[in-house]
PDB file of C-alpha atoms in Angstrom:
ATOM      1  CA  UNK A   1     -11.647 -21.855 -10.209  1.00 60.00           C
ATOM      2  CA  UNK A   2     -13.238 -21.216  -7.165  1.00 76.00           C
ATOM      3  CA  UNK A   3     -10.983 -20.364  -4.299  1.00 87.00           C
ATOM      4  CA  UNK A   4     -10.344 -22.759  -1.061  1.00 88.00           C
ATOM      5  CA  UNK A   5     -13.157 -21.879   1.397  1.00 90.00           C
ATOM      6  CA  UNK A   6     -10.671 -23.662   4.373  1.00 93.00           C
ATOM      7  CA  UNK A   7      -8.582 -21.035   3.888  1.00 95.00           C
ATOM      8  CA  UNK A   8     -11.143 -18.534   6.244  1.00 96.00           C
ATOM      9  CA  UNK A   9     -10.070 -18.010   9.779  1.00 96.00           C
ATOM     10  CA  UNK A  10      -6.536 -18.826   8.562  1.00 96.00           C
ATOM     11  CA  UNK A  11      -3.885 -16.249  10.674  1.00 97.00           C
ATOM     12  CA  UNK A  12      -0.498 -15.722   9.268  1.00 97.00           C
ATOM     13  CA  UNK A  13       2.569 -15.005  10.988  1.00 96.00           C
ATOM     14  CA  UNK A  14       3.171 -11.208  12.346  1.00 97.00           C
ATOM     15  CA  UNK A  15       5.304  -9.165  10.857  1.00 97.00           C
ATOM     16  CA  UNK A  16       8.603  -8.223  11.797  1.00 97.00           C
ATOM     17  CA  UNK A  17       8.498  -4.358  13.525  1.00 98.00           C
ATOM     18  CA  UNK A  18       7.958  -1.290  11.254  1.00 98.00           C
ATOM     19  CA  UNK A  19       9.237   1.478  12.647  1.00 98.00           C
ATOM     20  CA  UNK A  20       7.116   4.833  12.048  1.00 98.00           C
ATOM     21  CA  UNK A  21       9.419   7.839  11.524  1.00 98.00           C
ATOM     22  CA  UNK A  22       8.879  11.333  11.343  1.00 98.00           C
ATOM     23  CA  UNK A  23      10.187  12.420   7.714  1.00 98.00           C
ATOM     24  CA  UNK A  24       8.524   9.227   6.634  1.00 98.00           C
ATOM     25  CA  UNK A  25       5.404  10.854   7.783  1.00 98.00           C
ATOM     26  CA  UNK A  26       5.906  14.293   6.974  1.00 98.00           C
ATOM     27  CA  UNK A  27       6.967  12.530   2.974  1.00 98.00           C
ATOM     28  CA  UNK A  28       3.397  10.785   3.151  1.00 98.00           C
ATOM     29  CA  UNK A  29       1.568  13.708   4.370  1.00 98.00           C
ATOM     30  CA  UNK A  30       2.960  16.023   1.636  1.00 98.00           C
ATOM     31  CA  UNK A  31       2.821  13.514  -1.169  1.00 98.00           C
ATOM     32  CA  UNK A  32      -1.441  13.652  -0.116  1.00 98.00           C
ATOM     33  CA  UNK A  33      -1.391  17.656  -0.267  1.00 98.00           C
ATOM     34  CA  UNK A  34      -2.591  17.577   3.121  1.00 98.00           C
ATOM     35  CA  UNK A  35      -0.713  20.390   5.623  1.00 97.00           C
ATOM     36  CA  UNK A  36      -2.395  20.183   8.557  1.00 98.00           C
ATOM     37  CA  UNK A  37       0.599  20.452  11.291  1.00 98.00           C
ATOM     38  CA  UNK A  38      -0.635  17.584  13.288  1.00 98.00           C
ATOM     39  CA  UNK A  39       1.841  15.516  10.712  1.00 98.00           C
ATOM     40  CA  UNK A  40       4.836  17.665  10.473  1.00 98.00           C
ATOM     41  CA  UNK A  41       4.684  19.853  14.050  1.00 98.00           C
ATOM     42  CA  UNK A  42       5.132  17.620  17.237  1.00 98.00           C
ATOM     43  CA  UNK A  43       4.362  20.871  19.109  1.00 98.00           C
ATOM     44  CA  UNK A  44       1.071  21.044  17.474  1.00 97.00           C
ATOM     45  CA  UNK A  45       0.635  17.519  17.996  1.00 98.00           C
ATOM     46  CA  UNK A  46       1.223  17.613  21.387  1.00 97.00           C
ATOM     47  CA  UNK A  47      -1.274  20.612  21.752  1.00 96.00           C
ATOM     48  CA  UNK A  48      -3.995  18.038  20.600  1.00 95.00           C
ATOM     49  CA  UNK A  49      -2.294  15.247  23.305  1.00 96.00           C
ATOM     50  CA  UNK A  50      -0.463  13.155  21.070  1.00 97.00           C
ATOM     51  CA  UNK A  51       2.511  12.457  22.487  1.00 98.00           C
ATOM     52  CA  UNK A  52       4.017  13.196  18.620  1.00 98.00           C
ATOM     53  CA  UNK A  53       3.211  13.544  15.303  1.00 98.00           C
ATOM     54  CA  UNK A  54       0.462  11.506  13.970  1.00 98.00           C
ATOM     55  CA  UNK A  55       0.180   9.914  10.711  1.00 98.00           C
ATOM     56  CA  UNK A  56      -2.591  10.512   8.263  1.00 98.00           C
ATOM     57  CA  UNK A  57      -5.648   7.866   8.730  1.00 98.00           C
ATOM     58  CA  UNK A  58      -4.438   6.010   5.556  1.00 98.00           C
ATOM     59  CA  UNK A  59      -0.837   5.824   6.117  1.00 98.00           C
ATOM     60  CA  UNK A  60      -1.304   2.417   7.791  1.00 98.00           C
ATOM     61  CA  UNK A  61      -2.375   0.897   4.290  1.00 98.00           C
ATOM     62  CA  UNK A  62       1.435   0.398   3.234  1.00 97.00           C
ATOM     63  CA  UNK A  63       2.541  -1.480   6.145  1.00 97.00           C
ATOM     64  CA  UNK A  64      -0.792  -3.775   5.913  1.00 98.00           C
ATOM     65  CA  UNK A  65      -0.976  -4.503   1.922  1.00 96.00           C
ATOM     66  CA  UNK A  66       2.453  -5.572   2.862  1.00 95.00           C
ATOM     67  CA  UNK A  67       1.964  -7.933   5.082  1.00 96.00           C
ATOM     68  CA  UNK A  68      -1.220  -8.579   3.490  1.00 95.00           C
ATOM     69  CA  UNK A  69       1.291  -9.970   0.445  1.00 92.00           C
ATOM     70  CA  UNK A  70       1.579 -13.230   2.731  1.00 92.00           C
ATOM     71  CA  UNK A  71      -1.961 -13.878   1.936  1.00 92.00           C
ATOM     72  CA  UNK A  72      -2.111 -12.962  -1.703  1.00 89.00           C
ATOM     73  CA  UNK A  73       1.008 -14.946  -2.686  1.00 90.00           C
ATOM     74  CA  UNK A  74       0.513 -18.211  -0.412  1.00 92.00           C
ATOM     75  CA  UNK A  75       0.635 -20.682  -3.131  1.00 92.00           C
ATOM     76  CA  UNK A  76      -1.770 -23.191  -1.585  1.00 93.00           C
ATOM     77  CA  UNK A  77      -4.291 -20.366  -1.586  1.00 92.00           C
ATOM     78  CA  UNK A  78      -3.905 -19.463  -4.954  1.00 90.00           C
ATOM     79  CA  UNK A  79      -5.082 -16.356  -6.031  1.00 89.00           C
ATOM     80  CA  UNK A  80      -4.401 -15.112  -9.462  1.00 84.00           C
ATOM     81  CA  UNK A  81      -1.852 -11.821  -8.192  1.00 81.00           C
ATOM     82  CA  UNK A  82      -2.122 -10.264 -11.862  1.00 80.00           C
ATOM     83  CA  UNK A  83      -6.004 -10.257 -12.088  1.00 83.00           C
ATOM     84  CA  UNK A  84      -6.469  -8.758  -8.202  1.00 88.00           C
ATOM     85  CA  UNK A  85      -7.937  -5.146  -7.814  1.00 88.00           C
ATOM     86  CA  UNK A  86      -8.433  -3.391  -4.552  1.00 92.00           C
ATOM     87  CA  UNK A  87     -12.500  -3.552  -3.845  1.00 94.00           C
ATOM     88  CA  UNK A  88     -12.804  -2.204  -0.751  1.00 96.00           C
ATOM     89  CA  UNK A  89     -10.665  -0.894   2.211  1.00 98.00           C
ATOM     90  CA  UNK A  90     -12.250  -0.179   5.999  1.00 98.00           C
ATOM     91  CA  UNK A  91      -9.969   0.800   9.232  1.00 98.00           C
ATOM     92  CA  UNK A  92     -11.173   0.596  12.858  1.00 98.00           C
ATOM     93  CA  UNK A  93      -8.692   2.933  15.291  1.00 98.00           C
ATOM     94  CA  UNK A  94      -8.018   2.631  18.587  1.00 98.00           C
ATOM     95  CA  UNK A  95      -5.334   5.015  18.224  1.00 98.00           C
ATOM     96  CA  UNK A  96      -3.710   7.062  15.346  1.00 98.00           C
ATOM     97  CA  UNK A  97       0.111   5.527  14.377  1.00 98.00           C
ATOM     98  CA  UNK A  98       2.373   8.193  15.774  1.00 98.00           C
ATOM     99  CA  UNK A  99       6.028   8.351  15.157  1.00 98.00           C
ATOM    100  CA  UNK A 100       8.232   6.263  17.234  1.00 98.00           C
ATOM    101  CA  UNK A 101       5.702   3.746  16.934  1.00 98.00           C
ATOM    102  CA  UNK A 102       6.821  -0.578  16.324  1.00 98.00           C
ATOM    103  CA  UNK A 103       4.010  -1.661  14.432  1.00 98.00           C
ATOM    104  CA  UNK A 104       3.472  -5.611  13.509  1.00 98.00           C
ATOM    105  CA  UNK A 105       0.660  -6.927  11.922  1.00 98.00           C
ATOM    106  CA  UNK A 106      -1.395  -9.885  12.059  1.00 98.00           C
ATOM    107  CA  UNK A 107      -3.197 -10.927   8.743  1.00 98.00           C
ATOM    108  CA  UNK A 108      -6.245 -13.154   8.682  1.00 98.00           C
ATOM    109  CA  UNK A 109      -8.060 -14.431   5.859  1.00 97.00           C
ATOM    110  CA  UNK A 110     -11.979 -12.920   7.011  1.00 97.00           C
ATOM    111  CA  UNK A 111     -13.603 -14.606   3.782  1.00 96.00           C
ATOM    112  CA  UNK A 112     -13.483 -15.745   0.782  1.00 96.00           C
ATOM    113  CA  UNK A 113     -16.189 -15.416  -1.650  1.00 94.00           C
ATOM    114  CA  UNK A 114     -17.077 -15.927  -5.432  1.00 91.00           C
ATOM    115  CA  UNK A 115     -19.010 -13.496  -7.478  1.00 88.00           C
ATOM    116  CA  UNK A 116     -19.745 -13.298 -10.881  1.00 87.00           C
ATOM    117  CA  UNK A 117     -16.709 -16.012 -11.810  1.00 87.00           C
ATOM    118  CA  UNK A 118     -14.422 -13.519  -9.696  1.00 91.00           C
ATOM    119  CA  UNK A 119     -12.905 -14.135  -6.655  1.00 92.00           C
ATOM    120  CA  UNK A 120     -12.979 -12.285  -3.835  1.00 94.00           C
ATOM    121  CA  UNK A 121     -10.684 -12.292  -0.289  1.00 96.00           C
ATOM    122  CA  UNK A 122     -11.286  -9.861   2.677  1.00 97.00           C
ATOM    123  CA  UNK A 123      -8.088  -9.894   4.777  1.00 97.00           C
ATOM    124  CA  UNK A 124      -7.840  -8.275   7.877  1.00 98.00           C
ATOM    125  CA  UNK A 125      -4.504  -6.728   9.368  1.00 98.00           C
ATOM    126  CA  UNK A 126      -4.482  -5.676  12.637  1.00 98.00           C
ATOM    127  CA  UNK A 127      -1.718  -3.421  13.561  1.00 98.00           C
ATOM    128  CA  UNK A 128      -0.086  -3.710  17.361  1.00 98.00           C
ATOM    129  CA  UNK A 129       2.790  -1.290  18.635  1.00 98.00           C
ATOM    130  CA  UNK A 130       5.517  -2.732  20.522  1.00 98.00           C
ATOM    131  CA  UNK A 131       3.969  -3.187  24.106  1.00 98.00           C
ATOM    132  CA  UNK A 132       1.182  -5.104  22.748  1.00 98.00           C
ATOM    133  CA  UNK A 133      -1.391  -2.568  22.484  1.00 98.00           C
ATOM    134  CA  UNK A 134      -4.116  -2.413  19.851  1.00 98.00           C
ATOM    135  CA  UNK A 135      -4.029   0.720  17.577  1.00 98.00           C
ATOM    136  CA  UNK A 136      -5.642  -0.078  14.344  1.00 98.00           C
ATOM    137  CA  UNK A 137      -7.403  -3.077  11.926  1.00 98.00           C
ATOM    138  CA  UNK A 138      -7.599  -2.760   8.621  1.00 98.00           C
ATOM    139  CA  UNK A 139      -9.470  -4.145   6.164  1.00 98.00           C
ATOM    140  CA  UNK A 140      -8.736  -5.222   2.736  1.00 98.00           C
ATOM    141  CA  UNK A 141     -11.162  -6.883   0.227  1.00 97.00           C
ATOM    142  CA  UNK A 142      -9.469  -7.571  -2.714  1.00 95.00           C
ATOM    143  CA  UNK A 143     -10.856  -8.637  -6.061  1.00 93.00           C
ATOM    144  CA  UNK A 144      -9.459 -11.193  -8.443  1.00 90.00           C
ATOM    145  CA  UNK A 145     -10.990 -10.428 -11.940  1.00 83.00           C
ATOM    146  CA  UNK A 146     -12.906 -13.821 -13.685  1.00 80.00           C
ATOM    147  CA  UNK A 147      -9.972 -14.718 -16.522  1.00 73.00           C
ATOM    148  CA  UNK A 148     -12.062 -13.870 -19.939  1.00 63.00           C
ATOM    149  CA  UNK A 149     -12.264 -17.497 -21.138  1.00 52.00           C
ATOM    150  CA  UNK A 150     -13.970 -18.459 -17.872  1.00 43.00           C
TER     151      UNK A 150
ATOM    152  CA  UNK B   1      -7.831  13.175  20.900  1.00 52.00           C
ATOM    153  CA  UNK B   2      -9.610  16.965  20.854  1.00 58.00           C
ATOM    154  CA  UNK B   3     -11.763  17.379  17.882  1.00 73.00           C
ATOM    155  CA  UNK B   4     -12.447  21.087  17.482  1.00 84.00           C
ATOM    156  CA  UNK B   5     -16.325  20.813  16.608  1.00 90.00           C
ATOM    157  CA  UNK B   6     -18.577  19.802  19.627  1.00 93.00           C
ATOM    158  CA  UNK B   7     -20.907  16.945  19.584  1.00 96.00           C
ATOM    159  CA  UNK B   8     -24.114  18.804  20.541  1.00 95.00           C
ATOM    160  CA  UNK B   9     -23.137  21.613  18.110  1.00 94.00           C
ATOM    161  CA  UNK B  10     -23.916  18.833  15.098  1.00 96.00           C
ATOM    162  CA  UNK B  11     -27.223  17.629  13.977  1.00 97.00           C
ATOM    163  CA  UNK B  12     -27.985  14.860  11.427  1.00 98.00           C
ATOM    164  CA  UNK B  13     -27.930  16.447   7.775  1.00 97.00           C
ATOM    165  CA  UNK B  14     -25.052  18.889   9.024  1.00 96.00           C
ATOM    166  CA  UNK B  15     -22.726  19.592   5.696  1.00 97.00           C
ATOM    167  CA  UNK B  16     -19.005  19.243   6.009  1.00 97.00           C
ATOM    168  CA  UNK B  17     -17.469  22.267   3.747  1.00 96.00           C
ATOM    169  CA  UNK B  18     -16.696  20.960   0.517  1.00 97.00           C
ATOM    170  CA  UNK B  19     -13.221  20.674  -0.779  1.00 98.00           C
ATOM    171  CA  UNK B  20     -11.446  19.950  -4.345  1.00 98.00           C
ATOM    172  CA  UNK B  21      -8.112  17.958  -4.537  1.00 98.00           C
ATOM    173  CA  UNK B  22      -6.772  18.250  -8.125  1.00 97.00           C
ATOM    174  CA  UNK B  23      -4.398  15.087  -9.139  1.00 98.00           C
ATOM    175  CA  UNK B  24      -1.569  15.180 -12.159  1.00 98.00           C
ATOM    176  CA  UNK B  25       1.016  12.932 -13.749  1.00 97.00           C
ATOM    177  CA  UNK B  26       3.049  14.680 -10.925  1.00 97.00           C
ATOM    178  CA  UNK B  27       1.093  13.941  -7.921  1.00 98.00           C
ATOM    179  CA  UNK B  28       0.410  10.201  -8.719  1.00 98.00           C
ATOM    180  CA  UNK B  29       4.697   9.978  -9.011  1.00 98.00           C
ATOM    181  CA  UNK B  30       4.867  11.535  -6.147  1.00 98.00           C
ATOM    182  CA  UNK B  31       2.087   9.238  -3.987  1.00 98.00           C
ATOM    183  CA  UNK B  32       3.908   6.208  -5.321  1.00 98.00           C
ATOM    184  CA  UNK B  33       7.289   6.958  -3.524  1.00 98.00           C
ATOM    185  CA  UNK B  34       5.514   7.722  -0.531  1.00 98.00           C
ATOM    186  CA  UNK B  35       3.274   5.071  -0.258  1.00 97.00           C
ATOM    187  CA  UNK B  36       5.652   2.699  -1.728  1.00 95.00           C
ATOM    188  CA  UNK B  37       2.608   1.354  -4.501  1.00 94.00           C
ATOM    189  CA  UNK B  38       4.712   1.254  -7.931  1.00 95.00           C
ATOM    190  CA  UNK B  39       1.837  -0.506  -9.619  1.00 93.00           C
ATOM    191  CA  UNK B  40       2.724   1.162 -13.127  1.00 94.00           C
ATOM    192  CA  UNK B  41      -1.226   1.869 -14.059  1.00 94.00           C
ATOM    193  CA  UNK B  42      -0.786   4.565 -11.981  1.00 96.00           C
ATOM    194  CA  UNK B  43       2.114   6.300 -13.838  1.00 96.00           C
ATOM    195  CA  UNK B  44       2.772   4.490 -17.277  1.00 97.00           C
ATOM    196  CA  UNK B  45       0.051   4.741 -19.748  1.00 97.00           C
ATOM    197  CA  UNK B  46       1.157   2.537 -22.447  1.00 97.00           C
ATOM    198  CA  UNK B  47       0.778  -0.472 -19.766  1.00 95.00           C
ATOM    199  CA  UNK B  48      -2.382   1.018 -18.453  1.00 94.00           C
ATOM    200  CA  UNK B  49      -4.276   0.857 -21.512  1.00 95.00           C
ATOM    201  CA  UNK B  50      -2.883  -2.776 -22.191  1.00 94.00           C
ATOM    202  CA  UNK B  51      -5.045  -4.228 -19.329  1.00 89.00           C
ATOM    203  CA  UNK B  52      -7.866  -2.519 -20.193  1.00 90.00           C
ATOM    204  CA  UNK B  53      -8.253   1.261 -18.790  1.00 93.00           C
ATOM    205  CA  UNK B  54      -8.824   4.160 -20.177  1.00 95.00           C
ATOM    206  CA  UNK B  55      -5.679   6.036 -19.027  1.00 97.00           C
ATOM    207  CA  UNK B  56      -3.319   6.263 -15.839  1.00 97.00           C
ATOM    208  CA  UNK B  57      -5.801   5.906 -13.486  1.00 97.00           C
ATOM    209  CA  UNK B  58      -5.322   7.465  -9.261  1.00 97.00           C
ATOM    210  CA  UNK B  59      -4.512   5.224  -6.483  1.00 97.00           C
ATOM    211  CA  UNK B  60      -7.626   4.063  -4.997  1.00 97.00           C
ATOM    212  CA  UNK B  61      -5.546   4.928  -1.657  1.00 98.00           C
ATOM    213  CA  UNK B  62      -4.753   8.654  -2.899  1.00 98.00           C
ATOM    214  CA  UNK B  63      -8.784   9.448  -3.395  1.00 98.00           C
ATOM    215  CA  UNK B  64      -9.237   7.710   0.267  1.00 98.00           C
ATOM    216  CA  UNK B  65      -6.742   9.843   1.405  1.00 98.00           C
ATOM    217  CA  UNK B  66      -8.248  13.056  -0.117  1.00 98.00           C
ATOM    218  CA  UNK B  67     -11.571  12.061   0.599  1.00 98.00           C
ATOM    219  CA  UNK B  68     -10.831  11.687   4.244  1.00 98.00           C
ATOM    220  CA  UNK B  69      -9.346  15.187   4.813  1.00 98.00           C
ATOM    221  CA  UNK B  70     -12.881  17.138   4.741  1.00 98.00           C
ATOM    222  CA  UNK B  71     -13.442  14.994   7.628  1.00 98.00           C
ATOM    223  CA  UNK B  72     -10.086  15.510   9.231  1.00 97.00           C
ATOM    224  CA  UNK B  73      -9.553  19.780   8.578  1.00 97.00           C
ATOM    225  CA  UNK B  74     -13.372  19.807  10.001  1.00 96.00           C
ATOM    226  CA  UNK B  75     -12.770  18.156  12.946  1.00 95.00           C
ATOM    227  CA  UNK B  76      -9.042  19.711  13.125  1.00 93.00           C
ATOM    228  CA  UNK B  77      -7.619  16.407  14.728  1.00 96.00           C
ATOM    229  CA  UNK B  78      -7.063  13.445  12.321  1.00 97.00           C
ATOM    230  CA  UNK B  79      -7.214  11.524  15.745  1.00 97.00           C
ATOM    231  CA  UNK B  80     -10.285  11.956  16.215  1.00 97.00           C
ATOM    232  CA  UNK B  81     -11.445   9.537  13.442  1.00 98.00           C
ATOM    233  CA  UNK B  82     -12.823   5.945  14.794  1.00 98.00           C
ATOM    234  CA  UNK B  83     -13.632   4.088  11.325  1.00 98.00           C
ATOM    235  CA  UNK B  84     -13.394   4.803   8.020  1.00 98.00           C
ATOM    236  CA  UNK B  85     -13.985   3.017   5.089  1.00 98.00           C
ATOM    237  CA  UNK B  86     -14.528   3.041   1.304  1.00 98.00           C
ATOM    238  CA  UNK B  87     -15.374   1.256  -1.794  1.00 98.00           C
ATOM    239  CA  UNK B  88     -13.933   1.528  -5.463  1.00 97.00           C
ATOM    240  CA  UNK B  89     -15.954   1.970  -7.884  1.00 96.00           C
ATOM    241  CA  UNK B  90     -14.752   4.066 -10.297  1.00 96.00           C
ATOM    242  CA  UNK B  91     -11.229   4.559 -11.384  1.00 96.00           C
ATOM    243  CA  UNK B  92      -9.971   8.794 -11.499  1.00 98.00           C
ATOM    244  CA  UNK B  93      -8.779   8.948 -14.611  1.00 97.00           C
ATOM    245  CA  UNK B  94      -5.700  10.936 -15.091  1.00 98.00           C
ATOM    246  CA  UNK B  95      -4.856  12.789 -18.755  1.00 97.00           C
ATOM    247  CA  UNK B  96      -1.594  13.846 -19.113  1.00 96.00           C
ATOM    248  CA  UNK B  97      -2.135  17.301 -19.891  1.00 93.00           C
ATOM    249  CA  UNK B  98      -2.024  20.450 -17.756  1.00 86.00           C
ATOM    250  CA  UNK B  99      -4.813  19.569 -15.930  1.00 93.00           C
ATOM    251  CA  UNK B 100      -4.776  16.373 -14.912  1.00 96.00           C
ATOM    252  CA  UNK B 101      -7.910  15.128 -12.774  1.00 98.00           C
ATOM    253  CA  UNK B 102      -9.786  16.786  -9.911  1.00 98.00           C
ATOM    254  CA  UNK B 103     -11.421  14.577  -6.687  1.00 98.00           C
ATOM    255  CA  UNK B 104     -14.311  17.014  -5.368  1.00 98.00           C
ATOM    256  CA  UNK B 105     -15.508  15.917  -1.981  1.00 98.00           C
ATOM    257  CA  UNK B 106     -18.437  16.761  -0.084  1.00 98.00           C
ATOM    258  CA  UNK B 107     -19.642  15.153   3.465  1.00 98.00           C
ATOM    259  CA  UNK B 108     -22.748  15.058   5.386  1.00 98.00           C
ATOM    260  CA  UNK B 109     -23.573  13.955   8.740  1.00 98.00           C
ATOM    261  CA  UNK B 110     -25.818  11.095   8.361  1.00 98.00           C
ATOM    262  CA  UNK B 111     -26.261   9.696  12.045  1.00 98.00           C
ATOM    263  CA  UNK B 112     -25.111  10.627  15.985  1.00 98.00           C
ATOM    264  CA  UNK B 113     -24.382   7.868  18.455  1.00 97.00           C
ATOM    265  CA  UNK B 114     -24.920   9.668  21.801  1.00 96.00           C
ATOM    266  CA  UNK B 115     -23.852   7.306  23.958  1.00 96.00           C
ATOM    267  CA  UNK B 116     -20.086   7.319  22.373  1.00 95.00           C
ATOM    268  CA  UNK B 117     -20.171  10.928  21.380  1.00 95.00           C
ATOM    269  CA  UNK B 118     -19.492  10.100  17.353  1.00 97.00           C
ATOM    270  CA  UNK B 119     -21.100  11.123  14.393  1.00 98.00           C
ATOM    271  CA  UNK B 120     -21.041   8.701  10.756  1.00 98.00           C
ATOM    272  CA  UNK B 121     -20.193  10.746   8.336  1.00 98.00           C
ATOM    273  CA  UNK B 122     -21.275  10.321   4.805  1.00 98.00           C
ATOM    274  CA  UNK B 123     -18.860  11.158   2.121  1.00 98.00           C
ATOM    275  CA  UNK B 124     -19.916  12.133  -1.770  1.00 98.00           C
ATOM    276  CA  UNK B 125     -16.146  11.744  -4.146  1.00 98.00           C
ATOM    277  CA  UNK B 126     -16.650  12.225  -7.044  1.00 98.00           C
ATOM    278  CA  UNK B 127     -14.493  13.042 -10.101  1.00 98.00           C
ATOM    279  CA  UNK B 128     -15.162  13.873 -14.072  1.00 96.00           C
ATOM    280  CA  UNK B 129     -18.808  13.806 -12.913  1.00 95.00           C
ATOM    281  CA  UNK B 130     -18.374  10.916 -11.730  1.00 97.00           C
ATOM    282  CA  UNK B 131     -18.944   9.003  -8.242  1.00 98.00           C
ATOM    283  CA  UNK B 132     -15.275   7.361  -7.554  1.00 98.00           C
ATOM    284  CA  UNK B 133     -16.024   5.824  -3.655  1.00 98.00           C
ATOM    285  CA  UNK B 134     -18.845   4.212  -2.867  1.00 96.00           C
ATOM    286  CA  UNK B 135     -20.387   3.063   0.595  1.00 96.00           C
ATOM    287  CA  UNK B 136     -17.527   6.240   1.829  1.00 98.00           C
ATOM    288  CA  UNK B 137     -18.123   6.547   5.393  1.00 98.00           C
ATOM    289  CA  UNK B 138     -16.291   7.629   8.626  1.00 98.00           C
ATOM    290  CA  UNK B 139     -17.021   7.658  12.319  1.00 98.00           C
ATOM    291  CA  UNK B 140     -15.340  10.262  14.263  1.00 97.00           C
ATOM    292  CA  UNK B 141     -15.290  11.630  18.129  1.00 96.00           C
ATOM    293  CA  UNK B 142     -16.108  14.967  18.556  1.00 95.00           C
ATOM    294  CA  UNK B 143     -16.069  17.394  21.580  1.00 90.00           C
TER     295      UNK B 143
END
């Protein structure tokens, strides 16, 4: 069944604050293989004028498919949970997270489509740190697969 | 944010070095913890092929995250990146064997906006022989 098209434009409540630590960074940046010292090294962060280390461009994704759960288990919206597969993903920066940071985030339902019996949500998240300032949107289209009998 | 390759130093159709990531059993564990994504079709195989895949199958995330280091150790400063996106298309399948998967990524520079000083950046991931990410694209500063 096709999903509720009143649902676009709809904003859920922020988040609560997530805070962005260090070793939580430095855990993400080795579990991706990736060693560049901008991560681990606030020296070498600094050297590139971050005021510390940075988190890698995806890192964000954890604390927006969270808060993008809001969205995907609203019950008046609807969406079959156990058929959804991530589709797409897309993040404008204005910033990269950096430790230290208080991020909340601000999901909106951006549309809501139907193709091919499957239904399909783009939510965006976008990510403020604790004095207000914009650092990053995200993006999230997410795919709920037709049931078979449909 | 001080991206180590200057703007006027790349033209349209530059290459971006290529770079392989292989992916195990192991690594897929591992990306779970950190990324907090326990979604068990990307570490128990049993429940993987009941909804329909081949095999333990990557975290869509994990291949963005690969994918978007040849941009990154080019440009030397992660900050530098404006947008990036991806679609995808193709699950990496990953045996459990010795082996396990590779994600081999290659990048061209498909257009230069003068005005703000960024290049797009065209990404090719592919894996098995495979293209994973489609429509893979990222906008960065540079000097």
């Amino acid at each position: 069944m096709a999903l509720d098209q009143s649902f676009v434009g709809r904003t859920y409540p922020a988040t609560e604050p997530y805070e962005v630590g260090r070793e939580k960074i430095r855990e993400f940046a080795d579990a991706i293989g990736d060693a560049n010292p901008v991560y681990t090294d606030p020296e070498a962060a600094k050297a590139l004028g971050h005021p510390d280390v940075i988190a890698p461009p995806t890192f964000v994704f954890a604390i927006t498919f969270r808060a993008a759960g809001q969205v995907v288990q609203d019950p008046q919206l609807g969406l079959d949970y156990d058929r959804v597969v991530h589709g797409d993903q897309k993040f404008a920066y204005t910033r990269p997270v950096r430790a230290g940071d208080r991020l909340t985030v601000t999901s909106t339902i951006e549309t809501i489509k139907s193709m091919a019996g499957n239904d399909v949500v783009t939510v965006r998240g976008e990510v403020h740190d604790e004095t207000g300032e914009h650092v990053v949107t995200a993006h999230t289209m997410l795919v709920a697969r037709a049931t078979e009998e449909a | 944010m001080a991206a180590r390759i200057s703007y006027d130093d790349v033209e349209v159709g530059t290459e971006l070095p290529v770079q392989s990531f292989p992916v195990t059993r192991a690594t897929l564990v591992r990306y779970a913890g950190a990324s907090g994504d326990f979604n068990p079709i990307h570490w128990n195989e049993k429940f993987a092929k009941e909804v329909g895949l081949p095999d333990v199958i990557a975290h869509g995330m994990f291949t963005m995250a690969e994918a978007a280091r040849v941009v990154t150790d080019w440009t030397g400063d992660p900050g530098a990146l404006v947008e990036y996106g991806v679609r995808f298309t193709k699950p990496v399948v990953v045996p459990n064997d010795d082996e396990g998967a590779v994600i081999e990524v290659g990048g061209k520079v498909a257009a230069k906006d003068d005005e703000a000083r960024t290049v797009r950046v065209d990404l090719l991931v592919r894996s098995a022989g495979q293209k994973v990410l489609g429509m893979s694209r990222a906008v960065v500063r540079l000097a």
